[in-house]
Amino acid sequence: MNTFIFRNIKTILLLLFALAGLNLSGQPATWFTDGKFGLFLHWGLYSQTAGDWNGHPTKGGEHFMLYERIPVKTYAKIADQFNPTGFDADRWVQMAYDAGMKYIVITAKHHDGFSMYNSAVSDYNIVRRTPWAKDPMLALATACKKYGLKLCFYYSLGRDWENPDVPTNWPTKAGRSNTWDYPDEDAKDLNKYVENKVKPQLRELLTQYGPIGIIWFDTPELITKKQSQEIRDLIHSIQPQCIINSRIGNGLGDYAVVEQTLVSTARKNWEACITMSENWGYNRHDHKWKSPELLVRNLIEVVSKGGNLLLNVGPKGDGSWPVESQENLHAIGAWMKINGEALYGSSVWAGNKEDAAAQTEQEESEKEKAGMKDAVNDATSKEIVADYRFTQKGNVVYLFVRNPATARVDIPELAKNKLAIRSISLLGNTSKVTWTQGKEALTLTLPTVKDQRIPIYVYKIQPKHN
């Protein structure tokens, strides 16, 4: 009788927790849709090699094990030199916090199959194989709790080059499989991999580090709908509040992922993940760093179209961050302290000409698979032009004027017949804003002093009450 009562109480509690964090239609939790801005961390054995192998620069970024066709036994020797004594979880999370980020997604296991946490499932992990012999996720969990950020885990789902039972089908059969160690593609049993590695490791990640905000899957490849559903059910049986991205596969994610590009029209429940330079993982040959202005433009572009931005940093093998990424985050953080209110908790402006399109997860998964690319695939625009964007919170409209070329700008969307305006203020500036609202447009006089680093100005527009 006691066992029966306990099981029923547990079931009821799980349901209540699920309802608190994830609604019945499988939408992302409020913290995610309000947070808007997250940090992506690609850190693994590939960080130690930093873009080199056998005396030459590699292709494929953190995928170089595939490109160079490196045997698992040889690749595993990189762990002998992996000793990140410069790792400082508190500093990592503080930099994200200071930049205005609300969550962190870190690679718990990438395509190389090496686990960056203490896994009892396989000794192919950072604790068992490296001289450092520590679990960084424990320290990150503590730091995330301290700064109020959500800890989230990336997990390579349909690719694992250490495991003998993982077939792939992109761009062709066995196109992303380890065929040099395990050549018989037809003999591979994906279900063995799912049951013996994926599910047990997900259980570890969801039970060893406290509350997890997102399980961020990558490359579902040949994962079946049944497997996707079972994985989703497993996650929610342990942490009902945890949300899951679309790369769980088969249309079963809570939100869509757009990689290394931006969308042209507003939509619901999506996230763009982009790099600060060309590569995800640290690469000493990568010098194409985006400017703080371009990154803030990307953030505004994504949020104004209803999405979140997941911005990547590739820590070095010693645990430190590239100076350029630190400088970018510092500049973004300074801008966010003044203007963040226009992004956090905002929605697509109701007066926008672009309607928010509700894309189904199945549609997004199909588009994503059709357009799947490799590691170095940055297709984001580098163009900086004079333009403007909008967001909205309640009745308040926020106007982002980006890189203005003139002292005055006209905004036709805010003409008198479209929105009755009561007041306009410039965030971070107490001076009175000069503006006139005519039949054709709202005309704004911009600040006389232009911010040279991030010339993006945010106006808070209060409408008249009807």
Coordinates of C-alpha atoms in Angstrom, one line a residue:
M1 CA 0.0 0.0 0.0
N2 CA 2.8 2.4 0.9
T3 CA 4.6 1.7 -2.3
F4 CA 1.4 2.3 -4.3
I5 CA 0.7 5.7 -2.6
F6 CA 4.4 6.8 -3.1
R7 CA 4.2 6.0 -6.8
N8 CA 1.0 7.9 -7.3
I9 CA 2.3 10.9 -5.3
K10 CA 5.4 10.9 -7.4
T11 CA 3.4 10.8 -10.6
I12 CA 1.3 13.7 -9.5
L13 CA 4.3 15.8 -8.5
L14 CA 6.0 15.1 -11.9
L15 CA 2.9 16.3 -13.6
L16 CA 2.7 19.4 -11.6
F17 CA 6.4 20.2 -12.2
A18 CA 5.8 19.6 -15.9
L19 CA 2.9 22.0 -16.0
A20 CA 5.0 24.6 -14.2
G21 CA 7.9 24.5 -16.7
L22 CA 6.4 23.3 -20.0
N23 CA 2.8 23.7 -21.2
L24 CA 0.8 20.9 -22.7
S25 CA 1.5 21.9 -26.3
G26 CA 5.2 21.4 -25.8
Q27 CA 6.2 25.1 -25.9
P28 CA 9.4 26.4 -24.4
A29 CA 9.4 27.5 -20.8
T30 CA 8.9 31.2 -19.9
W31 CA 12.5 31.6 -18.8
F32 CA 13.7 30.7 -22.3
T33 CA 11.3 32.8 -24.3
D34 CA 11.9 35.8 -22.0
G35 CA 15.7 35.3 -21.7
K36 CA 16.5 35.9 -25.4
F37 CA 20.3 35.6 -25.0
G38 CA 22.5 32.5 -24.2
L39 CA 26.1 31.4 -24.3
F40 CA 27.2 28.4 -26.4
L41 CA 30.4 26.7 -25.3
H42 CA 32.2 24.2 -27.6
W43 CA 35.0 22.7 -25.5
G44 CA 36.6 19.3 -26.0
L45 CA 39.7 17.4 -27.1
Y46 CA 39.6 19.4 -30.3
S47 CA 40.3 22.5 -28.2
Q48 CA 43.6 21.1 -27.2
T49 CA 44.8 20.6 -30.8
A50 CA 43.5 24.1 -31.7
G51 CA 43.2 23.5 -35.4
D52 CA 46.4 21.5 -36.0
W53 CA 47.1 17.9 -36.6
N54 CA 50.5 16.2 -37.5
G55 CA 52.1 19.5 -38.2
H56 CA 49.5 21.0 -40.5
P57 CA 46.2 23.0 -40.1
T58 CA 43.2 20.8 -40.2
K59 CA 39.9 21.2 -42.1
G60 CA 36.5 20.8 -40.6
G61 CA 37.2 22.6 -37.3
E62 CA 36.2 20.4 -34.4
H63 CA 35.2 17.7 -36.9
F64 CA 38.8 17.1 -37.8
M65 CA 38.7 13.5 -36.5
L66 CA 36.4 12.8 -39.4
Y67 CA 38.3 14.8 -42.0
E68 CA 41.7 13.3 -41.0
R69 CA 40.2 9.8 -40.5
I70 CA 41.9 9.5 -37.1
P71 CA 41.5 6.1 -35.3
V72 CA 39.9 6.3 -31.9
K73 CA 43.0 5.0 -30.2
T74 CA 45.1 7.7 -31.8
Y75 CA 42.6 10.5 -31.2
A76 CA 42.2 9.5 -27.6
K77 CA 45.9 10.2 -26.9
I78 CA 45.0 14.0 -27.2
A79 CA 43.5 13.5 -23.7
D80 CA 47.0 12.8 -22.3
Q81 CA 47.8 16.5 -22.9
F82 CA 44.5 17.9 -21.9
N83 CA 45.1 19.7 -18.6
P84 CA 43.0 22.8 -18.4
T85 CA 44.5 24.4 -15.3
G86 CA 43.2 27.8 -16.4
F87 CA 39.6 26.6 -16.2
D88 CA 37.6 28.9 -13.9
A89 CA 33.9 28.1 -13.8
D90 CA 33.0 31.2 -11.8
R91 CA 34.8 33.4 -14.2
W92 CA 33.2 31.7 -17.2
V93 CA 29.7 32.1 -15.9
Q94 CA 30.4 35.7 -14.6
M95 CA 31.5 36.7 -18.1
A96 CA 28.2 35.3 -19.5
Y97 CA 26.3 37.1 -16.8
D98 CA 28.0 40.4 -17.3
A99 CA 27.2 40.1 -21.1
G100 CA 23.5 39.9 -20.3
M101 CA 23.2 36.2 -21.1
K102 CA 20.6 34.1 -19.3
Y103 CA 21.7 30.5 -20.0
I104 CA 24.7 28.5 -20.9
V105 CA 24.8 25.5 -23.3
I106 CA 28.0 23.5 -23.1
T107 CA 29.2 20.4 -25.0
A108 CA 28.7 17.5 -22.7
K109 CA 29.6 15.1 -25.6
H110 CA 30.4 16.2 -29.1
H111 CA 30.6 14.0 -32.3
D112 CA 34.0 12.6 -31.2
G113 CA 32.2 10.7 -28.5
F114 CA 34.4 12.1 -25.7
S115 CA 32.4 13.1 -22.6
M116 CA 33.4 16.3 -20.9
Y117 CA 32.0 15.1 -17.6
N118 CA 32.3 12.2 -15.3
S119 CA 30.4 9.4 -17.0
A120 CA 30.2 5.9 -15.5
V121 CA 28.8 4.7 -18.9
S122 CA 32.2 5.0 -20.6
D123 CA 35.7 5.8 -19.3
Y124 CA 36.2 7.8 -22.5
N125 CA 35.7 11.0 -20.5
I126 CA 37.6 14.0 -19.1
V127 CA 37.8 12.6 -15.6
R128 CA 39.1 9.1 -16.5
R129 CA 41.4 10.0 -19.4
T130 CA 43.0 13.3 -18.7
P131 CA 45.7 14.4 -16.2
W132 CA 43.3 17.1 -15.0
A133 CA 40.9 14.4 -13.8
K134 CA 38.1 16.8 -12.8
D135 CA 34.5 17.2 -13.8
P136 CA 34.0 20.8 -15.0
M137 CA 30.2 20.4 -15.0
L138 CA 30.1 20.3 -11.2
A139 CA 31.8 23.6 -11.0
L140 CA 29.7 25.1 -13.8
A141 CA 26.5 24.0 -12.0
T142 CA 27.6 25.8 -8.8
A143 CA 28.6 28.9 -10.7
C144 CA 25.3 29.0 -12.7
K145 CA 23.3 28.7 -9.5
K146 CA 25.4 31.6 -8.0
Y147 CA 24.7 34.0 -10.9
G148 CA 21.2 32.8 -11.7
L149 CA 21.9 31.4 -15.2
K150 CA 20.4 28.1 -16.5
L151 CA 22.8 25.3 -17.1
C152 CA 22.1 23.4 -20.3
F153 CA 23.8 20.5 -22.0
Y154 CA 24.7 19.9 -25.7
Y155 CA 24.7 16.3 -26.7
S156 CA 25.6 14.9 -30.1
L157 CA 22.7 12.5 -30.7
G158 CA 23.1 10.8 -34.1
R159 CA 26.9 11.0 -34.5
D160 CA 29.5 9.4 -32.2
W161 CA 32.8 8.4 -33.7
E162 CA 34.0 6.5 -30.7
N163 CA 31.0 4.1 -30.7
P164 CA 30.9 1.2 -33.1
D165 CA 27.1 1.2 -33.6
V166 CA 26.4 4.6 -35.1
P167 CA 25.5 4.8 -38.8
T168 CA 24.8 8.1 -40.5
N169 CA 23.1 9.1 -43.8
W170 CA 24.3 12.7 -44.5
P171 CA 25.2 13.7 -47.1
T172 CA 25.2 10.1 -48.3
K173 CA 25.1 6.7 -46.5
A174 CA 28.0 6.6 -44.0
G175 CA 28.8 10.2 -44.9
R176 CA 29.5 11.1 -41.2
S177 CA 30.3 7.7 -39.8
N178 CA 33.6 6.3 -38.4
T179 CA 34.2 3.9 -41.3
W180 CA 38.0 3.7 -40.7
D181 CA 37.6 2.0 -37.3
Y182 CA 34.2 0.4 -38.0
P183 CA 33.9 -0.1 -41.8
D184 CA 30.8 -2.3 -41.9
E185 CA 28.0 0.3 -41.9
D186 CA 25.3 -2.3 -42.4
A187 CA 26.3 -4.2 -39.2
K188 CA 25.9 -1.1 -37.0
D189 CA 23.0 -1.3 -34.6
L190 CA 21.8 2.2 -33.7
N191 CA 19.5 0.9 -31.0
K192 CA 22.5 -0.6 -29.1
Y193 CA 24.1 2.9 -29.1
V194 CA 20.9 4.6 -27.9
E195 CA 20.2 2.1 -25.2
N196 CA 23.8 1.6 -24.0
K197 CA 25.2 5.1 -24.3
V198 CA 22.7 7.8 -25.1
K199 CA 20.0 7.0 -22.5
P200 CA 22.3 6.2 -19.7
Q201 CA 24.4 9.3 -20.3
L202 CA 21.3 11.5 -20.5
R203 CA 20.3 10.1 -17.1
E204 CA 23.7 11.0 -15.7
L205 CA 23.5 14.5 -17.0
L206 CA 20.0 15.0 -15.6
T207 CA 20.8 13.6 -12.2
Q208 CA 24.3 14.7 -11.3
Y209 CA 24.2 18.5 -11.8
G210 CA 20.9 19.8 -10.5
P211 CA 18.2 21.5 -12.6
I212 CA 19.0 21.5 -16.3
G213 CA 17.4 24.1 -18.6
I214 CA 17.8 22.5 -22.0
I215 CA 19.0 19.3 -23.5
W216 CA 20.4 20.7 -26.7
F217 CA 20.7 17.8 -29.2
D218 CA 22.7 17.9 -32.4
T219 CA 22.5 15.9 -35.6
P220 CA 19.7 13.3 -35.1
E221 CA 20.7 11.6 -38.4
L222 CA 19.0 8.1 -38.3
I223 CA 17.3 8.4 -34.9
T224 CA 13.8 7.0 -35.4
K225 CA 10.6 8.6 -34.2
K226 CA 10.2 5.9 -31.6
Q227 CA 13.7 6.6 -30.3
S228 CA 13.1 10.3 -30.2
Q229 CA 9.9 9.9 -28.3
E230 CA 11.5 7.5 -25.8
I231 CA 14.4 9.9 -25.3
R232 CA 12.0 12.8 -24.7
D233 CA 10.0 10.7 -22.3
L234 CA 13.1 9.8 -20.4
I235 CA 14.2 13.4 -20.0
H236 CA 10.8 14.5 -18.7
S237 CA 10.6 11.5 -16.4
I238 CA 13.7 12.9 -14.6
Q239 CA 13.3 16.6 -15.1
P240 CA 9.9 17.6 -16.4
Q241 CA 10.8 21.3 -16.7
C242 CA 13.7 20.6 -19.0
I243 CA 13.1 21.8 -22.6
I244 CA 14.5 20.1 -25.7
N245 CA 15.5 21.6 -29.0
S246 CA 14.3 20.4 -32.4
R247 CA 17.4 18.3 -33.0
I248 CA 16.0 15.5 -31.0
G249 CA 14.5 14.7 -34.4
N250 CA 11.2 13.7 -35.8
G251 CA 9.4 16.9 -35.0
L252 CA 9.5 16.3 -31.2
G253 CA 11.4 19.3 -30.0
D254 CA 10.1 22.3 -28.2
Y255 CA 11.7 24.9 -30.4
A256 CA 13.5 25.1 -33.7
V257 CA 17.2 25.7 -34.3
V258 CA 18.7 27.9 -37.0
E259 CA 22.4 27.5 -37.4
Q260 CA 24.9 30.1 -38.6
T261 CA 22.2 32.1 -40.4
L262 CA 19.3 34.4 -39.6
V263 CA 15.7 34.3 -40.7
S264 CA 13.9 36.8 -42.9
T265 CA 10.5 36.7 -41.3
A266 CA 9.2 36.6 -37.7
R267 CA 8.3 33.2 -36.3
K268 CA 7.5 31.5 -33.0
N269 CA 9.7 29.3 -30.8
W270 CA 13.2 29.4 -32.4
E271 CA 16.8 30.0 -31.6
A272 CA 19.7 31.1 -33.8
C273 CA 23.1 29.7 -32.8
I274 CA 26.1 31.6 -34.3
T275 CA 29.8 31.9 -33.9
M276 CA 31.9 35.0 -33.0
S277 CA 34.4 33.9 -35.7
E278 CA 34.4 31.1 -38.2
N279 CA 34.8 28.1 -35.9
W280 CA 32.8 26.6 -33.0
G281 CA 35.8 25.1 -31.2
Y282 CA 39.0 27.1 -30.6
N283 CA 41.2 27.3 -33.6
R284 CA 44.4 29.3 -33.6
H285 CA 44.2 29.9 -37.3
D286 CA 40.8 31.6 -37.1
H287 CA 41.1 35.4 -37.1
K288 CA 37.8 36.4 -38.7
W289 CA 36.2 37.9 -35.6
K290 CA 32.9 39.7 -35.7
S291 CA 32.7 43.1 -34.1
P292 CA 30.6 43.9 -31.1
E293 CA 28.3 46.0 -33.3
L294 CA 27.7 43.2 -35.7
L295 CA 26.9 40.8 -32.9
V296 CA 24.5 43.2 -31.2
R297 CA 22.8 43.7 -34.6
N298 CA 22.4 39.9 -34.8
L299 CA 20.9 39.8 -31.4
I300 CA 18.4 42.5 -32.3
E301 CA 17.6 40.9 -35.6
V302 CA 16.9 37.6 -33.9
V303 CA 14.8 38.9 -31.0
S304 CA 12.8 41.3 -33.2
K305 CA 11.7 38.2 -35.2
G306 CA 10.7 36.3 -32.1
G307 CA 13.8 34.2 -31.4
N308 CA 16.7 33.7 -29.0
L309 CA 20.4 34.2 -29.8
L310 CA 22.9 31.5 -28.7
L311 CA 26.3 33.0 -29.2
N312 CA 29.3 30.8 -29.2
V313 CA 32.7 30.9 -27.4
G314 CA 35.3 28.2 -28.0
P315 CA 37.5 28.0 -24.9
K316 CA 41.2 27.0 -25.4
G317 CA 42.6 23.7 -24.2
D318 CA 44.0 25.3 -21.1
G319 CA 40.6 26.5 -20.0
S320 CA 41.1 30.2 -20.9
W321 CA 39.0 32.1 -23.4
P322 CA 40.3 33.9 -26.5
V323 CA 40.9 37.6 -25.8
E324 CA 38.7 38.6 -28.7
S325 CA 35.7 36.7 -27.3
Q326 CA 36.2 38.3 -23.9
E327 CA 36.4 41.8 -25.5
N328 CA 33.3 41.2 -27.5
L329 CA 31.3 40.0 -24.5
H330 CA 32.4 43.0 -22.4
A331 CA 31.3 45.4 -25.1
I332 CA 28.0 43.6 -25.6
G333 CA 27.4 43.6 -21.8
A334 CA 27.9 47.4 -21.5
W335 CA 25.3 47.9 -24.3
M336 CA 22.9 45.4 -22.7
K337 CA 23.0 47.1 -19.3
I338 CA 21.5 50.2 -20.9
N339 CA 19.3 48.6 -23.6
G340 CA 18.5 45.1 -22.4
E341 CA 15.0 46.0 -21.2
A342 CA 14.0 46.3 -24.9
L343 CA 14.9 42.7 -25.5
Y344 CA 14.2 40.6 -22.3
G345 CA 10.6 39.5 -22.2
S346 CA 9.8 41.2 -25.4
S347 CA 7.7 39.9 -28.3
V348 CA 7.4 40.6 -32.1
W349 CA 5.9 44.1 -32.5
A350 CA 2.2 43.8 -33.4
G351 CA 2.5 46.6 -36.0
N352 CA 5.3 44.9 -37.8
K353 CA 4.7 44.3 -41.5
E354 CA 6.0 40.8 -41.0
D355 CA 3.5 38.4 -39.4
A356 CA 4.8 36.0 -36.8
A357 CA 4.7 32.6 -38.6
A358 CA 4.1 29.6 -36.4
Q359 CA 6.4 26.9 -38.0
T360 CA 5.7 23.3 -36.9
E361 CA 8.6 21.4 -35.5
Q362 CA 8.3 18.8 -38.3
E363 CA 8.6 21.5 -40.9
E364 CA 11.7 23.0 -39.2
S365 CA 13.3 19.5 -38.8
E366 CA 12.8 18.8 -42.5
K367 CA 14.2 22.2 -43.5
E368 CA 17.1 21.8 -41.2
K369 CA 18.0 18.3 -42.5
A370 CA 17.7 19.4 -46.1
G371 CA 20.1 22.3 -45.4
M372 CA 22.4 20.5 -43.0
K373 CA 26.0 21.8 -43.2
D374 CA 29.4 21.0 -41.9
A375 CA 31.4 22.5 -39.0
V376 CA 32.6 25.7 -40.7
N377 CA 29.4 27.1 -42.2
D378 CA 29.0 30.7 -41.2
A379 CA 26.4 32.2 -43.5
T380 CA 25.4 35.2 -41.4
S381 CA 25.5 38.6 -43.1
K382 CA 28.5 40.8 -42.3
E383 CA 26.8 43.9 -43.8
I384 CA 26.2 46.9 -41.6
V385 CA 23.7 49.4 -42.9
A386 CA 21.5 52.1 -41.5
D387 CA 18.1 50.6 -40.6
Y388 CA 15.7 50.0 -37.7
R389 CA 13.9 47.2 -35.9
F390 CA 11.1 46.9 -33.3
T391 CA 10.1 44.9 -30.3
Q392 CA 7.2 45.2 -27.9
K393 CA 6.4 44.6 -24.2
G394 CA 2.8 45.1 -23.3
N395 CA 1.7 48.4 -25.0
V396 CA 5.3 49.8 -25.1
V397 CA 7.1 49.7 -28.4
Y398 CA 10.9 49.7 -28.6
L399 CA 12.5 51.1 -31.7
F400 CA 16.2 50.2 -32.5
V401 CA 17.9 52.6 -34.8
R402 CA 21.0 50.9 -36.1
N403 CA 24.0 52.7 -37.4
P404 CA 22.2 55.8 -38.5
A405 CA 23.7 57.7 -41.4
T406 CA 21.9 61.0 -40.9
A407 CA 21.0 63.2 -37.9
R408 CA 17.3 62.5 -38.5
V409 CA 15.4 59.4 -39.3
D410 CA 11.8 58.9 -40.6
I411 CA 9.8 55.8 -39.4
P412 CA 6.8 55.3 -41.7
E413 CA 5.5 52.5 -39.5
L414 CA 5.0 55.0 -36.7
A415 CA 3.0 57.5 -38.6
K416 CA 0.1 59.3 -36.7
N417 CA -2.6 57.1 -38.3
K418 CA -0.8 53.9 -37.2
L419 CA 0.1 54.6 -33.6
A420 CA -0.9 57.4 -31.3
I421 CA 2.2 58.3 -29.3
R422 CA 2.2 59.8 -25.9
S423 CA 6.0 60.0 -25.2
I424 CA 9.4 58.9 -26.5
S425 CA 12.6 58.4 -24.5
L426 CA 16.1 57.3 -25.4
L427 CA 17.4 54.5 -23.2
G428 CA 20.5 55.5 -21.3
N429 CA 19.9 59.2 -22.0
T430 CA 18.0 61.7 -19.8
S431 CA 17.9 64.4 -22.5
K432 CA 14.6 65.2 -24.0
V433 CA 14.0 63.5 -27.4
T434 CA 13.0 65.7 -30.3
W435 CA 10.3 64.1 -32.4
T436 CA 7.4 64.9 -34.6
Q437 CA 4.6 62.6 -35.7
G438 CA 3.1 63.3 -39.0
K439 CA 0.7 61.6 -41.4
E440 CA 3.5 59.9 -43.3
A441 CA 6.1 59.1 -40.6
L442 CA 7.5 59.6 -37.2
T443 CA 10.6 61.9 -37.4
L444 CA 13.3 61.5 -34.8
T445 CA 16.3 63.7 -34.2
L446 CA 19.2 61.5 -33.1
P447 CA 21.9 62.2 -30.4
T448 CA 24.6 64.6 -31.5
V449 CA 27.3 62.3 -30.1
K450 CA 27.5 59.0 -31.9
D451 CA 28.6 55.8 -30.1
Q452 CA 31.5 54.7 -32.3
R453 CA 31.7 51.1 -31.1
I454 CA 28.0 50.1 -31.1
P455 CA 26.0 52.9 -32.8
I456 CA 22.6 51.4 -32.1
Y457 CA 20.1 53.5 -30.2
V458 CA 17.0 52.2 -28.5
Y459 CA 13.9 54.4 -28.1
K460 CA 11.1 53.6 -25.7
I461 CA 7.7 54.6 -27.2
Q462 CA 4.7 55.0 -24.9
P463 CA 1.4 55.0 -26.8
K464 CA -1.6 57.1 -25.8
H465 CA -4.2 55.2 -23.8
N466 CA -7.5 54.7 -25.7

